[in-house]
mmCIF file of C-alpha atoms in Angstrom:
data_model
loop_
_atom_site.group_PDB
_atom_site.id
_atom_site.type_symbol
_atom_site.label_atom_id
_atom_site.label_comp_id
_atom_site.label_asym_id
_atom_site.label_seq_id
_atom_site.Cartn_x
_atom_site.Cartn_y
_atom_site.Cartn_z
ATOM 1 C CA UNK X 1 13.894 -31.412 -27.996
ATOM 2 C CA UNK X 2 13.494 -35.123 -27.272
ATOM 3 C CA UNK X 3 11.194 -37.524 -29.101
ATOM 4 C CA UNK X 4 7.408 -37.145 -28.624
ATOM 5 C CA UNK X 5 5.152 -40.194 -28.613
ATOM 6 C CA UNK X 6 1.570 -39.331 -27.699
ATOM 7 C CA UNK X 7 -1.059 -36.660 -28.355
ATOM 8 C CA UNK X 8 -3.721 -36.001 -25.685
ATOM 9 C CA UNK X 9 -6.501 -33.361 -25.568
ATOM 10 C CA UNK X 10 -5.932 -30.818 -22.808
ATOM 11 C CA UNK X 11 -8.441 -28.802 -20.743
ATOM 12 C CA UNK X 12 -8.299 -25.783 -23.058
ATOM 13 C CA UNK X 13 -9.254 -27.916 -26.084
ATOM 14 C CA UNK X 14 -5.756 -27.997 -27.641
ATOM 15 C CA UNK X 15 -3.472 -31.009 -28.009
ATOM 16 C CA UNK X 16 -0.838 -31.850 -25.439
ATOM 17 C CA UNK X 17 2.333 -33.632 -26.575
ATOM 18 C CA UNK X 18 3.593 -36.228 -24.127
ATOM 19 C CA UNK X 19 7.385 -36.722 -24.102
ATOM 20 C CA UNK X 20 9.025 -40.075 -24.688
ATOM 21 C CA UNK X 21 10.143 -40.132 -21.059
ATOM 22 C CA UNK X 22 6.620 -41.246 -20.127
ATOM 23 C CA UNK X 23 3.881 -40.074 -17.784
ATOM 24 C CA UNK X 24 6.284 -39.064 -15.039
ATOM 25 C CA UNK X 25 7.389 -35.973 -16.917
ATOM 26 C CA UNK X 26 4.013 -35.204 -18.486
ATOM 27 C CA UNK X 27 1.870 -35.413 -15.374
ATOM 28 C CA UNK X 28 2.817 -32.079 -13.713
ATOM 29 C CA UNK X 29 2.092 -29.864 -16.763
ATOM 30 C CA UNK X 30 -1.025 -31.901 -17.535
ATOM 31 C CA UNK X 31 -2.357 -31.350 -14.014
ATOM 32 C CA UNK X 32 -1.505 -27.670 -14.286
ATOM 33 C CA UNK X 33 -3.502 -27.305 -17.496
ATOM 34 C CA UNK X 34 -6.462 -29.223 -16.066
ATOM 35 C CA UNK X 35 -6.434 -27.000 -12.965
ATOM 36 C CA UNK X 36 -6.263 -23.862 -15.126
ATOM 37 C CA UNK X 37 -9.192 -25.075 -17.221
ATOM 38 C CA UNK X 38 -11.240 -25.881 -14.130
ATOM 39 C CA UNK X 39 -10.491 -22.435 -12.669
ATOM 40 C CA UNK X 40 -11.594 -20.801 -15.926
ATOM 41 C CA UNK X 41 -14.872 -22.730 -15.896
ATOM 42 C CA UNK X 42 -15.519 -21.748 -12.279
ATOM 43 C CA UNK X 43 -14.862 -18.120 -13.114
ATOM 44 C CA UNK X 44 -17.308 -18.235 -16.021
ATOM 45 C CA UNK X 45 -20.004 -19.734 -13.768
ATOM 46 C CA UNK X 46 -19.425 -17.238 -10.951
ATOM 47 C CA UNK X 47 -22.074 -14.467 -10.662
ATOM 48 C CA UNK X 48 -21.185 -11.092 -12.137
ATOM 49 C CA UNK X 49 -20.501 -8.441 -9.483
ATOM 50 C CA UNK X 50 -20.160 -4.746 -10.396
ATOM 51 C CA UNK X 51 -19.866 -2.169 -7.601
ATOM 52 C CA UNK X 52 -19.545 1.521 -8.367
ATOM 53 C CA UNK X 53 -18.669 3.880 -5.529
ATOM 54 C CA UNK X 54 -20.464 7.221 -5.146
ATOM 55 C CA UNK X 55 -19.059 9.859 -7.530
ATOM 56 C CA UNK X 56 -17.216 7.208 -9.590
ATOM 57 C CA UNK X 57 -19.654 7.257 -12.528
ATOM 58 C CA UNK X 58 -21.281 10.037 -14.491
ATOM 59 C CA UNK X 59 -19.349 13.106 -13.361
ATOM 60 C CA UNK X 60 -16.895 15.105 -15.417
ATOM 61 C CA UNK X 61 -13.623 15.959 -13.638
ATOM 62 C CA UNK X 62 -14.399 19.619 -12.962
ATOM 63 C CA UNK X 63 -13.071 20.785 -9.605
ATOM 64 C CA UNK X 64 -14.115 23.898 -7.754
ATOM 65 C CA UNK X 65 -17.630 24.336 -9.130
ATOM 66 C CA UNK X 66 -21.133 23.286 -8.169
ATOM 67 C CA UNK X 67 -22.277 20.229 -10.092
ATOM 68 C CA UNK X 68 -25.942 21.139 -10.471
ATOM 69 C CA UNK X 69 -28.811 23.484 -9.859
ATOM 70 C CA UNK X 70 -31.219 21.617 -7.625
ATOM 71 C CA UNK X 71 -34.469 22.933 -9.078
ATOM 72 C CA UNK X 72 -37.982 22.784 -7.578
ATOM 73 C CA UNK X 73 -37.849 19.258 -6.221
ATOM 74 C CA UNK X 74 -40.861 17.073 -5.401
ATOM 75 C CA UNK X 75 -41.155 15.853 -1.787
ATOM 76 C CA UNK X 76 -37.990 14.072 -0.775
ATOM 77 C CA UNK X 77 -39.137 10.556 0.062
ATOM 78 C CA UNK X 78 -42.118 8.840 -1.600
ATOM 79 C CA UNK X 79 -44.155 6.377 0.460
ATOM 80 C CA UNK X 80 -43.395 2.761 -0.400
ATOM 81 C CA UNK X 81 -41.216 -0.337 -0.033
ATOM 82 C CA UNK X 82 -37.428 -0.023 -0.332
ATOM 83 C CA UNK X 83 -34.675 -2.627 -0.497
ATOM 84 C CA UNK X 84 -32.179 -2.567 2.363
ATOM 85 C CA UNK X 85 -29.938 -5.507 1.525
ATOM 86 C CA UNK X 86 -29.962 -9.006 0.061
ATOM 87 C CA UNK X 87 -31.011 -11.907 2.281
ATOM 88 C CA UNK X 88 -27.616 -13.718 2.173
ATOM 89 C CA UNK X 89 -25.965 -10.570 3.551
ATOM 90 C CA UNK X 90 -27.758 -11.032 6.887
ATOM 91 C CA UNK X 91 -27.112 -14.472 8.430
ATOM 92 C CA UNK X 92 -28.928 -15.694 11.530
ATOM 93 C CA UNK X 93 -27.705 -13.570 14.444
ATOM 94 C CA UNK X 94 -26.279 -10.938 12.087
ATOM 95 C CA UNK X 95 -26.617 -7.172 12.609
ATOM 96 C CA UNK X 96 -26.148 -4.382 10.038
ATOM 97 C CA UNK X 97 -26.155 -0.588 10.326
ATOM 98 C CA UNK X 98 -27.609 1.106 7.230
ATOM 99 C CA UNK X 99 -28.350 4.656 6.074
ATOM 100 C CA UNK X 100 -31.742 4.929 4.402
ATOM 101 C CA UNK X 101 -34.279 7.714 3.811
ATOM 102 C CA UNK X 102 -32.169 10.198 5.738
ATOM 103 C CA UNK X 103 -32.182 7.918 8.791
ATOM 104 C CA UNK X 104 -29.877 5.320 10.314
ATOM 105 C CA UNK X 105 -31.442 1.902 10.989
ATOM 106 C CA UNK X 106 -30.269 -1.362 12.526
ATOM 107 C CA UNK X 107 -31.228 -4.514 10.621
ATOM 108 C CA UNK X 108 -30.850 -7.831 12.430
ATOM 109 C CA UNK X 109 -31.877 -11.436 11.964
ATOM 110 C CA UNK X 110 -33.294 -13.070 15.090
ATOM 111 C CA UNK X 111 -32.384 -16.611 16.055
ATOM 112 C CA UNK X 112 -35.734 -17.805 14.673
ATOM 113 C CA UNK X 113 -34.626 -16.576 11.233
ATOM 114 C CA UNK X 114 -36.860 -13.501 10.983
ATOM 115 C CA UNK X 115 -35.347 -10.176 9.916
ATOM 116 C CA UNK X 116 -36.235 -6.990 11.827
ATOM 117 C CA UNK X 117 -35.585 -3.292 11.260
ATOM 118 C CA UNK X 118 -35.386 -0.815 14.148
ATOM 119 C CA UNK X 119 -34.000 2.676 14.708
ATOM 120 C CA UNK X 120 -30.254 2.407 15.035
ATOM 121 C CA UNK X 121 -29.888 4.521 18.162
ATOM 122 C CA UNK X 122 -30.711 3.211 21.622
ATOM 123 C CA UNK X 123 -33.271 5.510 23.336
ATOM 124 C CA UNK X 124 -31.322 5.172 26.603
ATOM 125 C CA UNK X 125 -28.131 7.087 25.803
ATOM 126 C CA UNK X 126 -27.935 6.960 22.001
ATOM 127 C CA UNK X 127 -25.511 4.115 21.293
ATOM 128 C CA UNK X 128 -25.709 2.596 17.804
ATOM 129 C CA UNK X 129 -27.267 -0.832 18.330
ATOM 130 C CA UNK X 130 -25.652 -2.177 15.160
ATOM 131 C CA UNK X 131 -22.109 -1.232 16.167
ATOM 132 C CA UNK X 132 -21.117 -3.890 18.666
ATOM 133 C CA UNK X 133 -24.700 -4.893 19.455
ATOM 134 C CA UNK X 134 -25.635 -8.569 19.355
ATOM 135 C CA UNK X 135 -28.719 -10.670 18.785
ATOM 136 C CA UNK X 136 -30.190 -12.432 21.813
ATOM 137 C CA UNK X 137 -33.130 -14.626 20.844
ATOM 138 C CA UNK X 138 -35.581 -12.303 19.086
ATOM 139 C CA UNK X 139 -34.004 -9.151 20.569
ATOM 140 C CA UNK X 140 -31.113 -6.854 19.772
ATOM 141 C CA UNK X 141 -28.864 -5.976 22.702
ATOM 142 C CA UNK X 142 -27.327 -2.526 23.108
ATOM 143 C CA UNK X 143 -23.508 -2.692 23.328
ATOM 144 C CA UNK X 144 -23.400 0.190 25.853
ATOM 145 C CA UNK X 145 -25.513 -1.009 28.796
ATOM 146 C CA UNK X 146 -27.056 -4.295 27.671
ATOM 147 C CA UNK X 147 -30.631 -3.112 27.176
ATOM 148 C CA UNK X 148 -32.487 -5.580 24.944
ATOM 149 C CA UNK X 149 -35.208 -4.596 22.467
ATOM 150 C CA UNK X 150 -37.612 -7.023 20.810
ATOM 151 C CA UNK X 151 -37.541 -6.862 17.027
ATOM 152 C CA UNK X 152 -41.242 -7.461 16.510
ATOM 153 C CA UNK X 153 -42.593 -4.469 18.463
ATOM 154 C CA UNK X 154 -39.508 -2.639 19.795
ATOM 155 C CA UNK X 155 -40.377 -3.269 23.473
ATOM 156 C CA UNK X 156 -37.471 -3.295 25.898
ATOM 157 C CA UNK X 157 -37.452 -6.721 27.579
ATOM 158 C CA UNK X 158 -34.280 -6.533 29.691
ATOM 159 C CA UNK X 159 -32.287 -3.894 31.564
ATOM 160 C CA UNK X 160 -29.534 -5.844 33.364
ATOM 161 C CA UNK X 161 -29.160 -3.470 36.328
ATOM 162 C CA UNK X 162 -32.796 -2.369 36.777
ATOM 163 C CA UNK X 163 -35.394 -3.945 39.049
ATOM 164 C CA UNK X 164 -38.152 -3.267 36.534
ATOM 165 C CA UNK X 165 -38.330 -2.433 32.828
ATOM 166 C CA UNK X 166 -40.521 0.686 32.343
ATOM 167 C CA UNK X 167 -43.549 0.146 30.125
ATOM 168 C CA UNK X 168 -42.559 3.113 27.996
ATOM 169 C CA UNK X 169 -39.050 1.750 27.277
ATOM 170 C CA UNK X 170 -39.300 1.093 23.560
ATOM 171 C CA UNK X 171 -37.561 1.696 20.252
ATOM 172 C CA UNK X 172 -39.135 2.490 16.886
ATOM 173 C CA UNK X 173 -39.626 -0.496 14.601
ATOM 174 C CA UNK X 174 -40.007 -0.280 10.835
ATOM 175 C CA UNK X 175 -42.396 -2.575 8.924
ATOM 176 C CA UNK X 176 -40.299 -4.955 6.844
ATOM 177 C CA UNK X 177 -40.612 -8.020 4.662
ATOM 178 C CA UNK X 178 -38.328 -10.534 2.978
ATOM 179 C CA UNK X 179 -39.175 -11.551 -0.572
ATOM 180 C CA UNK X 180 -37.296 -12.421 -3.771
ATOM 181 C CA UNK X 181 -34.049 -12.726 -1.834
ATOM 182 C CA UNK X 182 -34.277 -9.154 -0.491
ATOM 183 C CA UNK X 183 -35.004 -7.537 2.867
ATOM 184 C CA UNK X 184 -37.230 -4.497 2.353
ATOM 185 C CA UNK X 185 -38.500 -1.753 4.616
ATOM 186 C CA UNK X 186 -41.773 0.185 4.405
ATOM 187 C CA UNK X 187 -41.675 3.973 4.641
ATOM 188 C CA UNK X 188 -44.634 6.307 5.102
ATOM 189 C CA UNK X 189 -44.254 9.936 6.108
ATOM 190 C CA UNK X 190 -47.178 9.635 8.547
ATOM 191 C CA UNK X 191 -46.099 6.283 9.944
ATOM 192 C CA UNK X 192 -48.918 4.485 8.130
ATOM 193 C CA UNK X 193 -49.002 0.709 7.698
ATOM 194 C CA UNK X 194 -48.043 -0.929 4.371
ATOM 195 C CA UNK X 195 -50.632 -0.297 1.686
ATOM 196 C CA UNK X 196 -49.605 -3.111 -0.635
ATOM 197 C CA UNK X 197 -47.411 -6.208 -0.627
ATOM 198 C CA UNK X 198 -44.260 -6.786 -2.662
ATOM 199 C CA UNK X 199 -45.095 -9.491 -5.231
ATOM 200 C CA UNK X 200 -43.073 -12.680 -5.383
ATOM 201 C CA UNK X 201 -41.366 -13.664 -8.611
ATOM 202 C CA UNK X 202 -42.531 -17.275 -8.778
ATOM 203 C CA UNK X 203 -39.521 -18.498 -10.744
ATOM 204 C CA UNK X 204 -37.161 -17.157 -8.063
ATOM 205 C CA UNK X 205 -39.129 -18.672 -5.187
ATOM 206 C CA UNK X 206 -39.270 -22.068 -6.931
ATOM 207 C CA UNK X 207 -35.562 -21.776 -7.867
ATOM 208 C CA UNK X 208 -36.443 -22.336 -11.516
ATOM 209 C CA UNK X 209 -34.418 -19.189 -12.173
ATOM 210 C CA UNK X 210 -31.044 -18.865 -10.437
ATOM 211 C CA UNK X 211 -29.042 -15.833 -9.313
ATOM 212 C CA UNK X 212 -26.370 -14.785 -11.821
ATOM 213 C CA UNK X 213 -25.061 -11.464 -10.523
ATOM 214 C CA UNK X 214 -25.732 -7.863 -9.569
ATOM 215 C CA UNK X 215 -24.617 -4.294 -10.169
ATOM 216 C CA UNK X 216 -24.569 -1.466 -7.637
ATOM 217 C CA UNK X 217 -24.587 2.269 -8.346
ATOM 218 C CA UNK X 218 -25.168 5.531 -6.502
ATOM 219 C CA UNK X 219 -27.100 8.213 -8.385
ATOM 220 C CA UNK X 220 -26.946 11.884 -7.407
ATOM 221 C CA UNK X 221 -30.542 12.823 -8.217
ATOM 222 C CA UNK X 222 -34.049 12.879 -6.808
ATOM 223 C CA UNK X 223 -35.605 9.408 -6.797
ATOM 224 C CA UNK X 224 -38.432 10.441 -9.158
ATOM 225 C CA UNK X 225 -35.947 11.125 -11.957
ATOM 226 C CA UNK X 226 -35.080 7.429 -12.249
ATOM 227 C CA UNK X 227 -38.487 5.780 -12.850
ATOM 228 C CA UNK X 228 -39.565 8.724 -15.011
ATOM 229 C CA UNK X 229 -37.288 7.369 -17.743
ATOM 230 C CA UNK X 230 -39.889 4.653 -18.380
ATOM 231 C CA UNK X 231 -42.217 7.300 -19.842
ATOM 232 C CA UNK X 232 -39.519 9.165 -21.775
ATOM 233 C CA UNK X 233 -39.543 7.243 -25.046
ATOM 234 C CA UNK X 234 -37.536 9.831 -27.008
ATOM 235 C CA UNK X 235 -34.438 9.331 -24.875
ATOM 236 C CA UNK X 236 -34.337 5.613 -25.724
ATOM 237 C CA UNK X 237 -33.416 6.198 -29.357
ATOM 238 C CA UNK X 238 -31.117 9.154 -28.726
ATOM 239 C CA UNK X 239 -29.293 8.085 -25.552
ATOM 240 C CA UNK X 240 -29.472 4.297 -25.849
ATOM 241 C CA UNK X 241 -29.400 3.957 -29.634
ATOM 242 C CA UNK X 242 -25.591 3.837 -29.933
ATOM 243 C CA UNK X 243 -24.415 0.253 -29.514
ATOM 244 C CA UNK X 244 -23.216 -0.772 -26.058
ATOM 245 C CA UNK X 245 -19.624 -1.214 -27.308
ATOM 246 C CA UNK X 246 -19.359 2.580 -27.598
ATOM 247 C CA UNK X 247 -19.297 2.825 -23.802
ATOM 248 C CA UNK X 248 -20.844 5.026 -21.131
ATOM 249 C CA UNK X 249 -19.188 8.440 -21.517
ATOM 250 C CA UNK X 250 -21.708 10.453 -23.526
ATOM 251 C CA UNK X 251 -18.958 12.537 -25.075
ATOM 252 C CA UNK X 252 -17.823 9.495 -27.064
ATOM 253 C CA UNK X 253 -20.821 7.183 -27.487
ATOM 254 C CA UNK X 254 -21.445 8.487 -31.023
ATOM 255 C CA UNK X 255 -18.044 7.368 -32.222
ATOM 256 C CA UNK X 256 -17.874 6.625 -35.960
ATOM 257 C CA UNK X 257 -16.154 3.347 -35.106
ATOM 258 C CA UNK X 258 -19.461 1.829 -33.978
ATOM 259 C CA UNK X 259 -21.841 4.023 -35.963
ATOM 260 C CA UNK X 260 -22.880 1.132 -38.196
ATOM 261 C CA UNK X 261 -24.490 -0.762 -35.275
ATOM 262 C CA UNK X 262 -27.626 0.608 -33.605
ATOM 263 C CA UNK X 263 -30.018 -0.403 -30.844
ATOM 264 C CA UNK X 264 -33.649 0.183 -31.858
ATOM 265 C CA UNK X 265 -36.451 0.565 -29.315
ATOM 266 C CA UNK X 266 -40.246 0.611 -29.414
ATOM 267 C CA UNK X 267 -41.923 1.277 -26.071
ATOM 268 C CA UNK X 268 -45.290 1.804 -24.410
ATOM 269 C CA UNK X 269 -46.106 2.829 -20.832
ATOM 270 C CA UNK X 270 -49.366 2.410 -18.945
ATOM 271 C CA UNK X 271 -50.434 2.601 -15.271
ATOM 272 C CA UNK X 272 -52.276 -0.421 -13.933
ATOM 273 C CA UNK X 273 -55.888 -0.158 -12.712
ATOM 274 C CA UNK X 274 -57.183 -0.921 -9.212
ATOM 275 C CA UNK X 275 -56.303 -2.787 -7.083
ATOM 276 C CA UNK X 276 -52.778 -2.295 -8.480
ATOM 277 C CA UNK X 277 -52.797 1.445 -9.014
ATOM 278 C CA UNK X 278 -49.369 1.545 -7.332
ATOM 279 C CA UNK X 279 -47.997 -0.380 -10.349
ATOM 280 C CA UNK X 280 -47.266 0.588 -13.935
ATOM 281 C CA UNK X 281 -45.862 -1.260 -16.926
ATOM 282 C CA UNK X 282 -43.455 -0.370 -19.689
ATOM 283 C CA UNK X 283 -43.340 -2.765 -22.639
ATOM 284 C CA UNK X 284 -40.225 -2.601 -24.818
ATOM 285 C CA UNK X 285 -39.343 -4.300 -28.094
ATOM 286 C CA UNK X 286 -35.617 -4.217 -28.798
ATOM 287 C CA UNK X 287 -33.879 -4.904 -32.085
ATOM 288 C CA UNK X 288 -30.390 -4.414 -33.472
ATOM 289 C CA UNK X 289 -29.393 -3.133 -36.903
ATOM 290 C CA UNK X 290 -26.003 -3.516 -38.582
ATOM 291 C CA UNK X 291 -25.365 -1.176 -41.518
ATOM 292 C CA UNK X 292 -29.089 -0.497 -41.458
ATOM 293 C CA UNK X 293 -30.011 -4.168 -41.796
ATOM 294 C CA UNK X 294 -32.278 -5.725 -39.183
ATOM 295 C CA UNK X 295 -31.268 -9.107 -37.739
ATOM 296 C CA UNK X 296 -34.416 -10.597 -36.210
ATOM 297 C CA UNK X 297 -32.602 -13.285 -34.213
ATOM 298 C CA UNK X 298 -31.253 -10.463 -31.995
ATOM 299 C CA UNK X 299 -34.744 -9.178 -31.089
ATOM 300 C CA UNK X 300 -35.979 -9.495 -27.529
ATOM 301 C CA UNK X 301 -39.009 -8.422 -25.546
ATOM 302 C CA UNK X 302 -38.885 -6.672 -22.140
ATOM 303 C CA UNK X 303 -41.718 -5.980 -19.699
ATOM 304 C CA UNK X 304 -40.707 -3.549 -16.945
ATOM 305 C CA UNK X 305 -43.234 -3.554 -14.110
ATOM 306 C CA UNK X 306 -42.801 -0.728 -11.619
ATOM 307 C CA UNK X 307 -44.105 -1.602 -8.139
ATOM 308 C CA UNK X 308 -44.300 1.523 -6.017
ATOM 309 C CA UNK X 309 -41.558 4.143 -6.229
ATOM 310 C CA UNK X 310 -38.540 1.923 -5.591
ATOM 311 C CA UNK X 311 -38.938 -1.506 -7.251
ATOM 312 C CA UNK X 312 -38.926 -2.645 -10.885
ATOM 313 C CA UNK X 313 -39.262 -6.172 -12.280
ATOM 314 C CA UNK X 314 -37.660 -6.327 -15.741
ATOM 315 C CA UNK X 315 -38.698 -9.663 -17.232
ATOM 316 C CA UNK X 316 -37.362 -10.492 -20.669
ATOM 317 C CA UNK X 317 -37.462 -13.305 -23.153
ATOM 318 C CA UNK X 318 -35.608 -14.260 -26.312
ATOM 319 C CA UNK X 319 -36.362 -16.957 -28.848
ATOM 320 C CA UNK X 320 -33.025 -18.710 -28.277
ATOM 321 C CA UNK X 321 -31.502 -17.175 -25.151
ATOM 322 C CA UNK X 322 -34.420 -17.972 -22.865
ATOM 323 C CA UNK X 323 -36.120 -16.015 -20.096
ATOM 324 C CA UNK X 324 -35.064 -14.189 -16.959
ATOM 325 C CA UNK X 325 -35.633 -11.170 -14.751
ATOM 326 C CA UNK X 326 -33.614 -8.215 -13.537
ATOM 327 C CA UNK X 327 -34.807 -6.852 -10.200
ATOM 328 C CA UNK X 328 -34.078 -3.145 -9.953
ATOM 329 C CA UNK X 329 -34.258 -1.465 -6.557
ATOM 330 C CA UNK X 330 -33.910 2.273 -5.940
ATOM 331 C CA UNK X 331 -33.447 3.252 -2.292
ATOM 332 C CA UNK X 332 -32.969 6.853 -1.137
ATOM 333 C CA UNK X 333 -29.934 7.178 1.132
ATOM 334 C CA UNK X 334 -30.507 10.915 1.505
ATOM 335 C CA UNK X 335 -32.492 13.491 -0.526
ATOM 336 C CA UNK X 336 -30.247 13.555 -3.598
ATOM 337 C CA UNK X 337 -28.457 10.217 -3.311
ATOM 338 C CA UNK X 338 -30.086 7.012 -4.537
ATOM 339 C CA UNK X 339 -28.678 3.515 -4.048
ATOM 340 C CA UNK X 340 -29.558 1.482 -7.147
ATOM 341 C CA UNK X 341 -29.051 -2.277 -7.396
ATOM 342 C CA UNK X 342 -29.775 -4.602 -10.324
ATOM 343 C CA UNK X 343 -29.920 -8.361 -9.624
ATOM 344 C CA UNK X 344 -30.397 -10.876 -12.412
ATOM 345 C CA UNK X 345 -32.006 -14.320 -12.224
ATOM 346 C CA UNK X 346 -32.037 -16.620 -15.229
ATOM 347 C CA UNK X 347 -33.104 -20.045 -16.372
ATOM 348 C CA UNK X 348 -30.893 -22.643 -14.751
ATOM 349 C CA UNK X 349 -30.227 -24.540 -17.989
ATOM 350 C CA UNK X 350 -28.720 -21.517 -19.740
ATOM 351 C CA UNK X 351 -24.936 -21.021 -19.511
ATOM 352 C CA UNK X 352 -24.052 -18.373 -16.943
ATOM 353 C CA UNK X 353 -22.268 -16.329 -19.597
ATOM 354 C CA UNK X 354 -25.604 -15.369 -21.188
ATOM 355 C CA UNK X 355 -27.230 -13.595 -18.203
ATOM 356 C CA UNK X 356 -23.880 -12.087 -17.232
ATOM 357 C CA UNK X 357 -23.602 -10.577 -20.710
ATOM 358 C CA UNK X 358 -27.183 -9.249 -20.514
ATOM 359 C CA UNK X 359 -26.536 -7.681 -17.098
ATOM 360 C CA UNK X 360 -23.285 -6.148 -18.312
ATOM 361 C CA UNK X 361 -25.055 -4.522 -21.280
ATOM 362 C CA UNK X 362 -27.778 -3.260 -18.920
ATOM 363 C CA UNK X 363 -25.034 -1.803 -16.704
ATOM 364 C CA UNK X 364 -23.492 0.097 -19.618
ATOM 365 C CA UNK X 365 -26.832 1.544 -20.698
ATOM 366 C CA UNK X 366 -27.737 2.454 -17.114
ATOM 367 C CA UNK X 367 -24.462 4.312 -16.626
ATOM 368 C CA UNK X 368 -25.351 6.479 -19.613
ATOM 369 C CA UNK X 369 -28.514 7.475 -17.748
ATOM 370 C CA UNK X 370 -26.447 8.187 -14.627
ATOM 371 C CA UNK X 371 -24.347 10.714 -16.524
ATOM 372 C CA UNK X 372 -27.578 12.582 -17.314
ATOM 373 C CA UNK X 373 -29.142 12.281 -13.842
ATOM 374 C CA UNK X 374 -25.993 13.307 -11.959
ATOM 375 C CA UNK X 375 -25.748 16.578 -13.825
ATOM 376 C CA UNK X 376 -29.319 17.606 -14.663
ATOM 377 C CA UNK X 377 -31.770 19.909 -12.943
ATOM 378 C CA UNK X 378 -35.261 18.756 -11.992
ATOM 379 C CA UNK X 379 -37.829 20.904 -13.770
ATOM 380 C CA UNK X 380 -41.283 20.961 -12.204
ATOM 381 C CA UNK X 381 -42.657 22.641 -15.343
ATOM 382 C CA UNK X 382 -40.636 21.232 -18.253
ATOM 383 C CA UNK X 383 -41.015 22.461 -21.832
ATOM 384 C CA UNK X 384 -42.671 19.491 -23.553
ATOM 385 C CA UNK X 385 -44.013 18.738 -27.014
ATOM 386 C CA UNK X 386 -47.055 16.538 -27.667
ATOM 387 C CA UNK X 387 -44.825 13.489 -28.190
ATOM 388 C CA UNK X 388 -43.708 13.883 -24.554
ATOM 389 C CA UNK X 389 -47.235 13.617 -23.133
ATOM 390 C CA UNK X 390 -46.470 10.304 -21.420
ATOM 391 C CA UNK X 391 -44.001 12.078 -19.123
ATOM 392 C CA UNK X 392 -46.792 14.217 -17.629
ATOM 393 C CA UNK X 393 -49.011 11.140 -17.295
ATOM 394 C CA UNK X 394 -46.186 9.406 -15.409
ATOM 395 C CA UNK X 395 -45.793 12.387 -13.056
ATOM 396 C CA UNK X 396 -49.491 12.331 -12.252
ATOM 397 C CA UNK X 397 -49.278 8.588 -11.556
ATOM 398 C CA UNK X 398 -46.159 8.968 -9.375
ATOM 399 C CA UNK X 399 -47.786 11.747 -7.300
ATOM 400 C CA UNK X 400 -49.822 9.113 -5.421
ATOM 401 C CA UNK X 401 -46.693 8.209 -3.442
ATOM 402 C CA UNK X 402 -46.546 11.646 -1.804
ATOM 403 C CA UNK X 403 -48.750 12.745 1.080
ATOM 404 C CA UNK X 404 -49.706 16.106 2.537
ATOM 405 C CA UNK X 405 -47.013 15.734 5.208
ATOM 406 C CA UNK X 406 -44.263 14.403 2.916
ATOM 407 C CA UNK X 407 -40.929 16.019 3.761
ATOM 408 C CA UNK X 408 -39.904 18.946 1.571
ATOM 409 C CA UNK X 409 -36.939 21.240 1.663
ATOM 410 C CA UNK X 410 -36.750 24.982 2.235
ATOM 411 C CA UNK X 411 -34.114 27.282 0.851
ATOM 412 C CA UNK X 412 -31.840 29.129 3.261
ATOM 413 C CA UNK X 413 -28.996 31.559 2.670
ATOM 414 C CA UNK X 414 -26.389 28.962 3.539
ATOM 415 C CA UNK X 415 -27.855 26.159 1.470
ATOM 416 C CA UNK X 416 -30.675 23.665 1.742
ATOM 417 C CA UNK X 417 -32.518 22.610 4.865
ATOM 418 C CA UNK X 418 -34.022 19.156 4.443
#
């Protein structure tokens, strides 16, 4: 090795030795290290993205057998607001075909910026408007014959080859809204109008809190199973007590390797009074113990506000790590398949690594729940002890989202008829 003359700090925080030959030789590796450091910083600041495909989480590899007994299910689809997709996923003039609530819908953004939701299939000859269809002004145009339907009311405004558009030419529209960076659709089994509005999270609207990532899962269960966890306090200690490092597979979460570290939970659940009877709140105090010793600087407080059957606002705060919110959305794709998304927003001043870590821990704990939901049976008359009384209270509260005409299933010899 030749003589070395100069020490310089590099991007990774170490010292770089410059050779005696001067800057000419040192510049290429120096630039390479700076570029690597910059790439690492960009990666750390990038939002966390976790996507789990259906059947990829929570099932044991057992081929050739039925995964579950269905049980006496509640009505299939509760009335309420459901997330379809995030606002950035639908640019101006964009069209998306989505499966939701056992239906297929077309979601498009008109040229004035408003998002609309209509039935996917053209009433003329059944073409899917979202497959090759395009946005024309405030209408969506069928790719088959060019019929155009207005997003606001579904009226057909143009038939290219017809002298007159019939008054009855129309497609079903779904009430929708766009709030907190999400496009949502209203469902009611009787076609009723929205009964409440989705609340804005002020810190998201004002951009005080910024987007730091999301997780996506598919759960093979009835939708009611998921929010019911908020009233099941006993499962918090048993299922979520083992530290997150022990993973998601319930066969191994009680490993002795991590037995010295425990999550501790104290929770309360209450429905809200009028005019917010469609809301409920779960308040959770979390702490961590190591070898039985409590470290208070790891404590944090969570308020989970359920809004209708499919939306939860998990706001949390920590003495040092700041404040943020995880928006949880549960959208039925079909009777026993729920699309669940968690999106986290956090204080802008906090390093991105903090909310990404929080969301990752939430993801691990949620996947433990998925392993239960994917394999359990819904029991309409469960065997409960007095300490489980909140579960029955939650079921009575949740029943408001079903109507007399809510869709149920009937048993047939060959399976289930939805």
